[in-house]
Structures are given as structure tokens and as C-alpha cells.
Amino acid sequence: MMESLFYIAALVAVMSTVAALTRANAIHALIYLIVSLLAVAVLFFLMGAPFAAALEIVIYAGAIMVLFVFVIMMLNLGESGVAREQEWLTPRNWVVPGVMAALLLLELILALRHAPALTSGISVDPKAVGLTLFGPYILAVEISSMLLLAGLVGAYHLGRRFIVRREKR
Amino acid sequence: MAIWLIPFLPLLSATLLMVSTGRMPRSLTAVLGAGSVGLAALLVALLAQGFLADGQVREVTLWTWMAVDNFTPRVAFYVDGLTIVMMSVITGVGFLIHLYSIEFMWDDESLCRYFAYMNLFVAAMLLLVMADNLLLLYLGWEGVGVCSYLLVGFWYRDADNGKAARKAFVVTRVGDTAMALGLFLLFTELGTLDIQPLMVAANANWQVGDTLPIVATALLLGGAVGKSAQLPLHTWLPDAMAGPTPVSALIHAATMVTAGVYLIARNYQLFLLAPPTMQAVAWIGVATLLLAAFTALAQHDIKRILAYSTISQIGYMFLALGVGAFASGIFHLMTHAFFKALLFLAAGAVIHCLHHEHNIFRMGGLRTRLPVVFWSFLIGSAALAALPFTSGFYSKDAILLSAWEQPDIGPWLWAGGLLGALLTSIYSFRLVFIVFFGEAQTEPDRQPGWRMAGPLLLLCLLSLIGGWFALPLSGVFPENGHAQVNHSVEIISIATPLLGLLLAYLLFLGRQLSIDKLLASPTGQALKSFCLSGWRIDNLYNALWVRPYTNLAHWWRNEPIDQLYNAVVAASQWSHRTLLGLQTGELRWYATSMVFGLVLLLAIMLRNAT
Amino acid sequence: MGGLQIPMTHVLLLAATLFSCGLLGLMLRRNIIFMLMSLEVMLNAAALAFVAAGAKWGQADGQVIFLLILTVAAAEVAVGLGLVLQIQRRFKTLDMDQANRLRG
């Protein structure tokens, strides 16, 4: 029963991802992507990682995707954007990347063939995660904080110049 | 008395003139240029008077030049009779030429540069003759070489003059290299370059006929041959006539070209240890004097004739040195300085008054138009041809007598010298007859002023009475008194120049013998052009050295080594252009290529795993 | 709450599939917004593999790494979307094939 839950979620994840990446309309694609992320969150939960599942929903599906929504709304692509995207999705453009991706997938499957281990089914609670995070991984936390700061400064910088240029005009 | 002042005065003047860079008034430039040499001449006269009175050799050490281990050359002067003679010639004749130059060069825009070079030359030449050691001598030797280069190329706006200067510099450099090697050899073998200790050491360590003195003197002879324009390095002197005429008089007739003679005379004890070198000196002298005399016969540029005659006369000096008659050689050096300077200055006056005309066939009839110049030239030519009772007569006669007395080869050397004397007489009077007699071709537009005429007259006097000077050389060279004077030899050597004069008269003035008919024949034509080109020696050297060298230089100019590097450059540029195609600037293309690489890597890893 | 006994291979297979899908999107789409979405998918797939590995050993490290990946994704999206705005302003298009000023 629980196993079938996993496979259903996995199927949802793959299908919604494929759908997300083939949409012409950015907002539609975004909704599919959110579905995909939610499916992955379910998978996390099933694999005994509730904290990761919660974060997946809150940060990934929530915060990050909202950013996308904001940007898409700012750009205001409209109907012409959709038409153009459809034009860009002709089969001719599919061939080389498709073959590449298929090859990569094939190779990964080949590489996985000799690994029949099971997931342990042991739930790792948020407390353990927190202890590990601020224990051995404290340096990584500091580094990621720097990374976030860099991202913040970068985003601010890019956005600020955008505004200044506009004012000049 | 401060001996060091003598070379210092011209040096100071040269420095002042150089620093002024022509901003000095012309009159001050002239006064400074000529005056410094005149003052030096005065000091030399005082010095000579003192020397004649007491006969003391004067040695002055100014400072130690450098001290490297046991090599401590000093800046020191050694003044004996030989040096006195040389200094007198350099400053005396030099002063007259400087005085003459004032008028000759007055209209030239670079008067200041001219006098700066000339004074520098006088300073370097004095350093050469006064040097106590061979290294200091070499400094002066190279100094005069540089000044010669600068003055030959004085009118540098004409590329040919620059070429002549370069030729003079490079050809003498060949000899100088040999000389430098000789100095190295002497120092390594004898441990000193101070001339007097060197002679003592040479006599103590070497026997007559040893190999080392022969090699060392041969190398020194190389330097002397280069500087004194002897065979086979004589080719630079005729071209050096590109410089102003007073320069030719001072540097290329009176002083610098005789430096080789001085070098051999100064180191005569060394040369006496090497009889083969002495013989070589004599033969080089004879060969050069004959070749140059023949060549002078055919020239038509007044200065080139005089240049070849200079080469020829220095050949006499070499002959004298070669047969051991050092005093005669120096004697001839002095008289030659007088009459050749006179001839050059007179020729300069002709050129000056005839709008820079050099071709003797476009002159003529100047006897009445330029009387002062004519008489000067006549007296100079008489002395050059060694007509009796002129200065050249006494010195050349002494040389021929010494040559005759040489055992074995003596008569041959004497005969060569005699033939040379005949030729000398013919070409000098050919010059006189063509330039000053006959019909006028070009009218002179001015007469020489007193600054030109004065030196000419003084040099006339010196050329006439120079033969009666008793040189204070007895303490310098070994005595070789003429034991028995051979009267028939004397008479022949007196008669020869007269015969030459007669021949020249018949050929060029009286027209009793037609030279034109002789020259019209094919053989005559060939002979004339052969002589005119200086026996094609220039062509030979061009073919042997100059052209291979320039060809090589041209080849290198294409930079064959660089081709290699250019190929590397071309290869990298080609690969750059090729790889540029990959740099599309499209993000997706980059992503795809990364994936391609990833697929490839994974494939390799999988293959290795299984 | 107890975890699930699923063959590790299957989870990793899913991760690989998602990763390939993301890669395909990255190579395929010319619109930079879709390229950024593809990147998110790929990061997510990697995170899935980590969490699965953590689950296999019952260790918290997998989730810690997931957290770090989350941070990277957040930072990347912030900068990336800033760039999107700039590109739209500069080139008046979101077509990355047009923004090829780096062409050699």
C-alpha cells in the first residue's frame, strides 16, 4: 500500500515535470512545476524525512516559485510570448538535446543496475537534522549563509541598476 | 712645466665647443678652436727647447687609470725625442691647419662642430704619442679613429660621405682588432704594457727570431697597417677624402695616418727581435708605395691623387722602418707632414676658390690666377718628388740609402723605392702641370685670404728647410751611421726625380709625347681604368667580404629564425580562428556541449567499471 | 513515523529521470525563465538522491545536504531572476540565443 503511494507520487512527479518543461505558457509551466515539487515533498515524507518535506513545500514550492511568479508578472509576456514559445518548441529543436538527455539517462540506469539496496525506512526527525546541521556541518551553514548574502547583494545590485537606468530615461 | 696641459688644452676646447652646441659666436669658436691648438703648440715649443737644452726624458704620471690584480695601467706621459718630434708636428702643423680652417670653413653652418672634432682629434693624437703605456696609446689610437670617422662623415647629409666614413672606420677597425690582440699577447707574455719596461722585458725574455715576438709584432703591424693605410688595408684612405680638405691635411696626411709608423718606431726594440716582421714591414712599404704611385698616375680627383700619394709616402716610411732606419722613417714622417699638409692645403685653396671643383681636368691655367697657391703647390710637389735641396729630398734619400745597405734584399727594396720616386715625380708634376698650366677651364671666384695664405707660406718654408732640421732622435734609436756613402747610388737617387719631372713635362705640358694616343689604345684604356680603380682592390674586397656580408645581412633581415616563431604564431592564430567557431555565445550550445562531455565521461567510467 | 521499504534503485532511478528531464529542458528551451525552471528541477532531483541516501542509512546528513541545496537554489534563483529582468531590459527579449554577445 505504502509502496504504491511511492510509485504514484513518483509518476506524478515525472509527469508534471515533463508537462512543466513542455508548456508554452510560463504560468502554466509554473503550476506544473509546483505540482512536481509537491510530489517530491510527498516522496520525502514517505522516505522518513518529514523536515525535508516541509521545507520542500515551504521554501521550494512556496518562496522560490513565488519569485518566479513575480518575475513573470513583471515581464508581462502575454499572448504573443506564448505564441513565440510554441514556435520555438518545434520537433527540429528537440532532436539533439533529446538524444543527449536519453543517453545520459541510459547511462545513469546502467550505473544503477548493481545497487539493489533498500532505503532503511528509519525516520530522521528534525531534531537530529538540526543537531547534525549545527554540529559537524556548522562550517557549511556559514558558507551557505555567505552564499545567500551574495545572492541577496547580487539580486539587489541587478535590480537597482535596472531602476537607475529607467530613471535616466 | 705642466706637460699634461698640452693634450688638455685641445680637449678642454673641444669640450667647451661641444657643450656650446654652436650657440657660441663664430669668431669666438674660431679663436677657441685654433687658439687652444696654438697654445699647445707654444707649450710644445717651450718643452722642445727645454728638451734640446738638457736632453732629459720627461715622465709624468697623472693617476693610476685602473688597478686590476697586477694590471695597473697609469695615465702617464713619456716624453723623449721621438715624442717631441711627433708633438711638434701635431701641434705645429695642426695649428697652421686650424688657422687655415677658419677661412676654409667660415661659411659652413657647422663651424663649431668642426672645431670641436678637430680639437678632440688633436687631443687624442697627442695622447697617442705621449702615452707611457700601450693601453693609453690604444685609447688615443681609437680616439683618433673616432675623430677620423666623424670628420670624414662631416658633411653627413650626403649619404656617400657617410659611407666613406663607415668604410674608413671599419677597415681601420680590422687592423685595430689585430693590434688589440697583440696587446693582449704582450701583456699575458710579459706582464706589463708600460712601453719602457716592456722593451726591457722583451729583450730579457725573448731571443731574436723567437716565435712569440714575431707573432706579437705581426699583430701590432696589423694595427699599424690599418691606421697607416698600407697594403692590404689601404682602401679606406682615398674614400676618406670625402671630408673637408683641412681634415685630409691634418688627419689623413700629416698625423693620424702616420700613427702606424710611430707605433712601430716606438716599439722598435720589439720589432728588432722579429726579423721576419721587419722584412714584412719593408716589403709592405715597397709594395704599397709602388701600387699607390701607379694608382695616383691615373686619378683625376685632385684629392684622391694626394691621398694615393700619401699612401705611397707612408710606404716609404714603412720601408725605412723595415730596413731598420727608424730615424729616417721619422724624419720622412716629419717632412711628409710638412709638404703633404702644404699640398693638401693648397689643393683645398684651389677647391675653395673654384666652387668645390675636384676634377683636375676642369682646372688649368691657375698659375697666374692664384699665384700664392701655385707657388705653394709647386714647392710642395717639389718636396714630394724629392727634388734636390727640398725637405723631401733629404728624407727620401736617407731612406733609399738605408734600403740599399740592407743585406741580400737591399737592392730590390732600393729599386722599388727608386721606381716609386720616379712615379712620384711624374704624378706630382702631372698634377702641377694640369692644374696650374695650360688653358683655364674654370675661373676662380675669390683669392685666398691671409688665414689661408699665411699657413701656406709657413708650410712652404718648412717644406724647403725641413730637411736641415736635426731631430733629437739620437737617444731614442740605435745609431746606424752611413759608413761608406755610395756616390753612384746617391747620384741615381738625385737624378730619378729630375727624370720624372722631365717625363711629366714631355707628357703633360710640352705634349712632345702624346699620352692621349697611348691611352686611346685598348690596352691603354684597360690599364687606365685598372689604375683608376686602384688596381680593382676595392672590387676584390667587395666581392670577398662586403658582398657576402651584406648578402648574409639581407638574408638575416628576412629573419629565418623568426620564421619559426612566426609559424608558431600562425598556428596559434589558425587554431584560434578555428576554435572561435565553438564560441557562439549561445548559452544552450554551451549547456549541450557540457552534457556531451558529461555523457562521454560517464561512458568512459562505465566502460572501465565493467 | 516509520519510513518506507523501497529499493534504493527505484528512488535513484526517479532522481535520474527528473535530472534528465531538467537537463533536457535546459538544452531545449530558449526562454531563460524556462531554463531557470529546468535548473530548479535538476537541483531538486539531486536533492532527492541525497535524501534517499540519508534514508537508507538513517542518517541526518542527507537532509542537511538537502538544506544546503535549498540554499543554493534560493540564491541562484534570486540572482537568476535579477538577470532575467536585466536581459529583458537590454535585449528586449528572453531568447537566450539572441543574447550571444560573448560570441568569439
Coordinates of N, CA and C in Angstrom, one line a residue, chain B residues 580 583-592 595 598, chain C residues 23 27-30 35 96-97 99-100 102-104:
Chain B
L580 N 37.3 29.6 -32.6 CA 36.4 30.7 -32.4 C 35.0 30.2 -32.8
Q583 N 32.8 29.2 -30.1 CA 32.4 30.3 -29.2 C 31.2 31.0 -29.7
T584 N 30.1 30.4 -29.7 CA 28.9 31.0 -30.3 C 28.3 32.1 -29.5
G585 N 28.5 32.0 -28.2 CA 27.8 33.0 -27.3 C 26.5 32.5 -26.9
E586 N 26.1 31.3 -27.4 CA 24.7 30.8 -27.1 C 24.8 29.9 -25.9
L587 N 24.0 30.3 -24.9 CA 24.0 29.5 -23.6 C 23.7 28.1 -23.8
R588 N 22.7 27.8 -24.7 CA 22.2 26.5 -24.9 C 23.2 25.6 -25.5
W589 N 24.0 26.2 -26.4 CA 25.1 25.5 -27.1 C 26.1 25.1 -26.0
Y590 N 26.4 26.0 -25.1 CA 27.4 25.6 -24.0 C 26.8 24.5 -23.2
A591 N 25.6 24.6 -22.8 CA 24.9 23.6 -22.0 C 25.0 22.2 -22.7
T592 N 24.7 22.2 -24.0 CA 24.7 21.0 -24.7 C 26.1 20.4 -24.8
V595 N 26.9 18.8 -21.6 CA 26.2 17.5 -21.4 C 26.9 16.5 -22.3
L598 N 29.8 15.4 -20.4 CA 29.3 14.5 -19.3 C 29.0 13.1 -19.7
Chain C
L23 N 17.6 18.5 -17.5 CA 18.7 18.8 -18.4 C 18.1 19.0 -19.8
M27 N 18.5 22.3 -22.2 CA 19.1 22.3 -23.5 C 18.1 22.8 -24.6
L28 N 16.8 22.5 -24.2 CA 15.7 22.7 -25.2 C 15.2 24.1 -25.3
R29 N 14.9 24.6 -24.1 CA 14.2 25.9 -24.1 C 15.1 27.1 -24.3
R30 N 14.6 28.0 -25.2 CA 15.4 29.2 -25.4 C 15.0 30.3 -24.5
M35 N 14.6 28.0 -18.7 CA 15.9 27.4 -18.4 C 16.2 27.4 -16.9
M96 N 17.6 33.4 -25.2 CA 19.0 33.4 -24.9 C 19.9 33.2 -26.1
D97 N 19.3 32.8 -27.2 CA 20.1 32.7 -28.4 C 20.4 34.1 -29.0
A99 N 20.9 36.7 -27.0 CA 21.9 37.3 -26.1 C 23.2 36.6 -26.2
N100 N 23.8 36.7 -27.4 CA 25.0 36.0 -27.6 C 26.2 36.9 -27.8
L102 N 28.7 37.2 -26.2 CA 30.0 36.5 -25.8 C 30.6 35.8 -27.0
R103 N 29.9 35.9 -28.2 CA 30.4 35.2 -29.4 C 31.8 35.6 -29.7
G104 N 32.7 34.6 -30.0 CA 34.2 34.9 -30.1 C 34.5 35.7 -31.4

